PDB file of C-alpha atoms in Angstrom:
ATOM      1  CA  GLN A  20      76.641  77.493  68.527  1.00  0.00           C
ATOM      2  CA  VAL A  21      77.439  79.741  71.465  1.00  0.00           C
ATOM      3  CA  GLN A  22      74.553  80.682  73.712  1.00  0.00           C
ATOM      4  CA  LEU A  23      74.789  83.679  76.180  1.00  0.00           C
ATOM      5  CA  VAL A  24      72.942  83.698  79.426  1.00  0.00           C
ATOM      6  CA  GLU A  25      73.030  86.873  81.635  1.00  0.00           C
ATOM      7  CA  SER A  26      72.254  87.101  85.314  1.00  0.00           C
ATOM      8  CA  GLY A  27      72.695  89.403  88.277  1.00  0.00           C
ATOM      9  CA  GLY A  28      70.265  92.115  87.548  1.00  0.00           C
ATOM     10  CA  ARG A  29      67.884  93.307  90.303  1.00  0.00           C
ATOM     11  CA  LEU A  30      66.567  96.306  92.121  1.00  0.00           C
ATOM     12  CA  VAL A  31      69.327  98.353  93.808  1.00  0.00           C
ATOM     13  CA  GLN A  32      69.415 101.678  95.619  1.00  0.00           C
ATOM     14  CA  PRO A  33      71.297 104.605  94.149  1.00  0.00           C
ATOM     15  CA  GLY A  34      74.982 104.393  95.072  1.00  0.00           C
ATOM     16  CA  GLY A  35      74.806 100.623  95.306  1.00  0.00           C
ATOM     17  CA  SER A  36      76.718  97.980  93.375  1.00  0.00           C
ATOM     18  CA  LEU A  37      75.904  95.022  91.198  1.00  0.00           C
ATOM     19  CA  ARG A  38      77.845  92.437  89.279  1.00  0.00           C
ATOM     20  CA  LEU A  39      76.348  91.113  86.122  1.00  0.00           C
ATOM     21  CA  SER A  40      77.451  87.773  84.648  1.00  0.00           C
ATOM     22  CA  CYS A  41      77.181  86.362  81.129  1.00  0.00           C
ATOM     23  CA  VAL A  42      77.942  82.681  80.773  1.00  0.00           C
ATOM     24  CA  ALA A  43      78.727  81.388  77.391  1.00  0.00           C
ATOM     25  CA  SER A  44      77.894  77.828  76.571  1.00  0.00           C
ATOM     26  CA  GLY A  45      78.802  75.700  73.573  1.00  0.00           C
ATOM     27  CA  ARG A  46      82.229  76.985  72.900  1.00  0.00           C
ATOM     28  CA  THR A  47      85.129  78.617  74.548  1.00  0.00           C
ATOM     29  CA  ILE A  48      85.078  82.433  74.524  1.00  0.00           C
ATOM     30  CA  SER A  49      88.841  82.809  74.366  1.00  0.00           C
ATOM     31  CA  ASN A  50      88.520  83.721  70.673  1.00  0.00           C
ATOM     32  CA  TYR A  51      85.494  85.996  71.088  1.00  0.00           C
ATOM     33  CA  ALA A  52      85.205  89.719  71.711  1.00  0.00           C
ATOM     34  CA  MET A  53      82.481  90.371  74.277  1.00  0.00           C
ATOM     35  CA  GLY A  54      80.473  93.323  75.425  1.00  0.00           C
ATOM     36  CA  TRP A  55      77.619  94.708  77.364  1.00  0.00           C
ATOM     37  CA  TYR A  56      74.831  96.782  75.945  1.00  0.00           C
ATOM     38  CA  ARG A  57      71.866  98.383  77.672  1.00  0.00           C
ATOM     39  CA  GLN A  58      68.445  99.616  76.686  1.00  0.00           C
ATOM     40  CA  ALA A  59      66.273 101.843  78.773  1.00  0.00           C
ATOM     41  CA  PRO A  60      62.489 102.235  78.129  1.00  0.00           C
ATOM     42  CA  GLY A  61      61.892 104.407  75.075  1.00  0.00           C
ATOM     43  CA  LYS A  62      65.589 104.683  74.328  1.00  0.00           C
ATOM     44  CA  GLN A  63      67.905 103.148  71.744  1.00  0.00           C
ATOM     45  CA  ARG A  64      70.189 100.317  72.785  1.00  0.00           C
ATOM     46  CA  GLU A  65      73.671 101.668  73.694  1.00  0.00           C
ATOM     47  CA  LEU A  66      77.092 100.160  74.094  1.00  0.00           C
ATOM     48  CA  VAL A  67      78.330 100.149  77.673  1.00  0.00           C
ATOM     49  CA  ALA A  68      81.565  98.269  77.634  1.00  0.00           C
ATOM     50  CA  THR A  69      83.616  95.857  75.425  1.00  0.00           C
ATOM     51  CA  ILE A  70      86.531  93.513  75.927  1.00  0.00           C
ATOM     52  CA  THR A  71      88.618  92.218  73.024  1.00  0.00           C
ATOM     53  CA  SER A  72      89.575  88.577  72.612  1.00  0.00           C
ATOM     54  CA  ASN A  73      92.951  89.307  74.206  1.00  0.00           C
ATOM     55  CA  GLY A  74      91.538  91.297  77.133  1.00  0.00           C
ATOM     56  CA  MET A  75      91.669  94.943  76.215  1.00  0.00           C
ATOM     57  CA  THR A  76      88.746  96.925  77.591  1.00  0.00           C
ATOM     58  CA  ALA A  77      86.786 100.000  76.745  1.00  0.00           C
ATOM     59  CA  HIS A  78      83.893 101.732  78.536  1.00  0.00           C
ATOM     60  CA  THR A  79      81.471 104.380  77.336  1.00  0.00           C
ATOM     61  CA  ASP A  80      82.069 107.836  78.940  1.00  0.00           C
ATOM     62  CA  SER A  81      78.948 107.780  81.119  1.00  0.00           C
ATOM     63  CA  VAL A  82      80.147 104.707  83.036  1.00  0.00           C
ATOM     64  CA  LYS A  83      83.916 105.269  83.120  1.00  0.00           C
ATOM     65  CA  GLY A  84      85.258 105.037  86.664  1.00  0.00           C
ATOM     66  CA  ARG A  85      82.123 103.218  87.816  1.00  0.00           C
ATOM     67  CA  PHE A  86      81.763 100.094  85.689  1.00  0.00           C
ATOM     68  CA  THR A  87      84.378  97.537  84.794  1.00  0.00           C
ATOM     69  CA  ILE A  88      84.144  94.725  82.242  1.00  0.00           C
ATOM     70  CA  SER A  89      86.199  91.617  82.692  1.00  0.00           C
ATOM     71  CA  LYS A  90      86.237  88.073  81.497  1.00  0.00           C
ATOM     72  CA  ASP A  91      87.290  84.676  82.827  1.00  0.00           C
ATOM     73  CA  ASN A  92      88.034  82.368  79.850  1.00  0.00           C
ATOM     74  CA  ALA A  93      88.349  79.371  82.140  1.00  0.00           C
ATOM     75  CA  LYS A  94      84.786  79.923  83.339  1.00  0.00           C
ATOM     76  CA  ASN A  95      83.525  81.111  79.909  1.00  0.00           C
ATOM     77  CA  THR A  96      82.084  84.151  81.719  1.00  0.00           C
ATOM     78  CA  VAL A  97      82.080  87.866  81.143  1.00  0.00           C
ATOM     79  CA  TYR A  98      81.342  90.204  84.033  1.00  0.00           C
ATOM     80  CA  LEU A  99      80.201  93.766  84.416  1.00  0.00           C
ATOM     81  CA  GLN A 100      81.065  95.204  87.844  1.00  0.00           C
ATOM     82  CA  MET A 101      78.771  98.263  88.376  1.00  0.00           C
ATOM     83  CA  ASN A 102      79.517 100.639  91.242  1.00  0.00           C
ATOM     84  CA  SER A 103      78.064 103.964  92.334  1.00  0.00           C
ATOM     85  CA  LEU A 104      74.851 103.141  90.419  1.00  0.00           C
ATOM     86  CA  LYS A 105      72.666 106.010  89.324  1.00  0.00           C
ATOM     87  CA  SER A 106      68.966 106.048  88.328  1.00  0.00           C
ATOM     88  CA  GLU A 107      69.956 106.657  84.799  1.00  0.00           C
ATOM     89  CA  ASP A 108      71.699 103.250  84.764  1.00  0.00           C
ATOM     90  CA  THR A 109      68.216 101.665  84.923  1.00  0.00           C
ATOM     91  CA  ALA A 110      67.871  99.507  81.858  1.00  0.00           C
ATOM     92  CA  THR A 111      67.864  95.998  80.458  1.00  0.00           C
ATOM     93  CA  TYR A 112      71.477  94.890  80.124  1.00  0.00           C
ATOM     94  CA  TYR A 113      72.473  92.566  77.272  1.00  0.00           C
ATOM     95  CA  CYS A 114      75.564  90.494  76.757  1.00  0.00           C
ATOM     96  CA  ALA A 115      76.909  90.387  73.198  1.00  0.00           C
ATOM     97  CA  ALA A 116      79.691  88.547  71.442  1.00  0.00           C
ATOM     98  CA  LYS A 117      81.382  88.001  68.139  1.00  0.00           C
ATOM     99  CA  ARG A 118      84.073  85.491  67.145  1.00  0.00           C
ATOM    100  CA  ALA A 119      86.565  88.145  66.249  1.00  0.00           C
ATOM    101  CA  PRO A 120      89.388  90.142  67.958  1.00  0.00           C
ATOM    102  CA  VAL A 121      87.168  93.199  68.509  1.00  0.00           C
ATOM    103  CA  LEU A 122      83.391  93.566  69.023  1.00  0.00           C
ATOM    104  CA  PHE A 123      82.028  95.061  65.792  1.00  0.00           C
ATOM    105  CA  GLN A 124      78.444  94.175  64.819  1.00  0.00           C
ATOM    106  CA  PRO A 125      78.015  91.395  67.357  1.00  0.00           C
ATOM    107  CA  ASP A 126      76.080  88.421  66.109  1.00  0.00           C
ATOM    108  CA  LEU A 127      75.377  86.693  69.442  1.00  0.00           C
ATOM    109  CA  TRP A 128      73.118  88.075  72.117  1.00  0.00           C
ATOM    110  CA  GLY A 129      71.765  87.050  75.438  1.00  0.00           C
ATOM    111  CA  GLN A 130      68.178  87.495  76.575  1.00  0.00           C
ATOM    112  CA  GLY A 131      68.927  90.418  78.893  1.00  0.00           C
ATOM    113  CA  THR A 132      68.827  91.059  82.581  1.00  0.00           C
ATOM    114  CA  GLN A 133      66.970  93.912  84.229  1.00  0.00           C
ATOM    115  CA  VAL A 134      68.769  96.413  86.400  1.00  0.00           C
ATOM    116  CA  THR A 135      66.594  98.945  88.307  1.00  0.00           C
ATOM    117  CA  VAL A 136      68.242 101.692  90.323  1.00  0.00           C
ATOM    118  CA  SER A 137      65.746 103.299  92.609  1.00  0.00           C
ATOM    119  CA  SER A 138      65.203 104.206  96.237  1.00  0.00           C
TER     120      SER A 138
END
């Protein structure tokens, strides 16, 4: 059974950068599609970025040009590089996965890591 553990969230000023990490334990992620979701207080969880099992990426419009998802199969880790952070990026960020080529209805979730963008 794959377990996902996120890290890297913290308080950062607007315009700053963060890199979130999601380490998968229990099995190699080379056959998994992965993604990052976020949920702000009082709002629904939204998809931020996905990466297919063969490395193709997609990002939601609100983060395009600022966020980049990537993965390192050798380290069993997925990253979310976040630049030019805005206050509206404040949320709990969750790593998700599914053993499939694309991330549709993920069935594996991490516990979340808090990102707060504030001066």
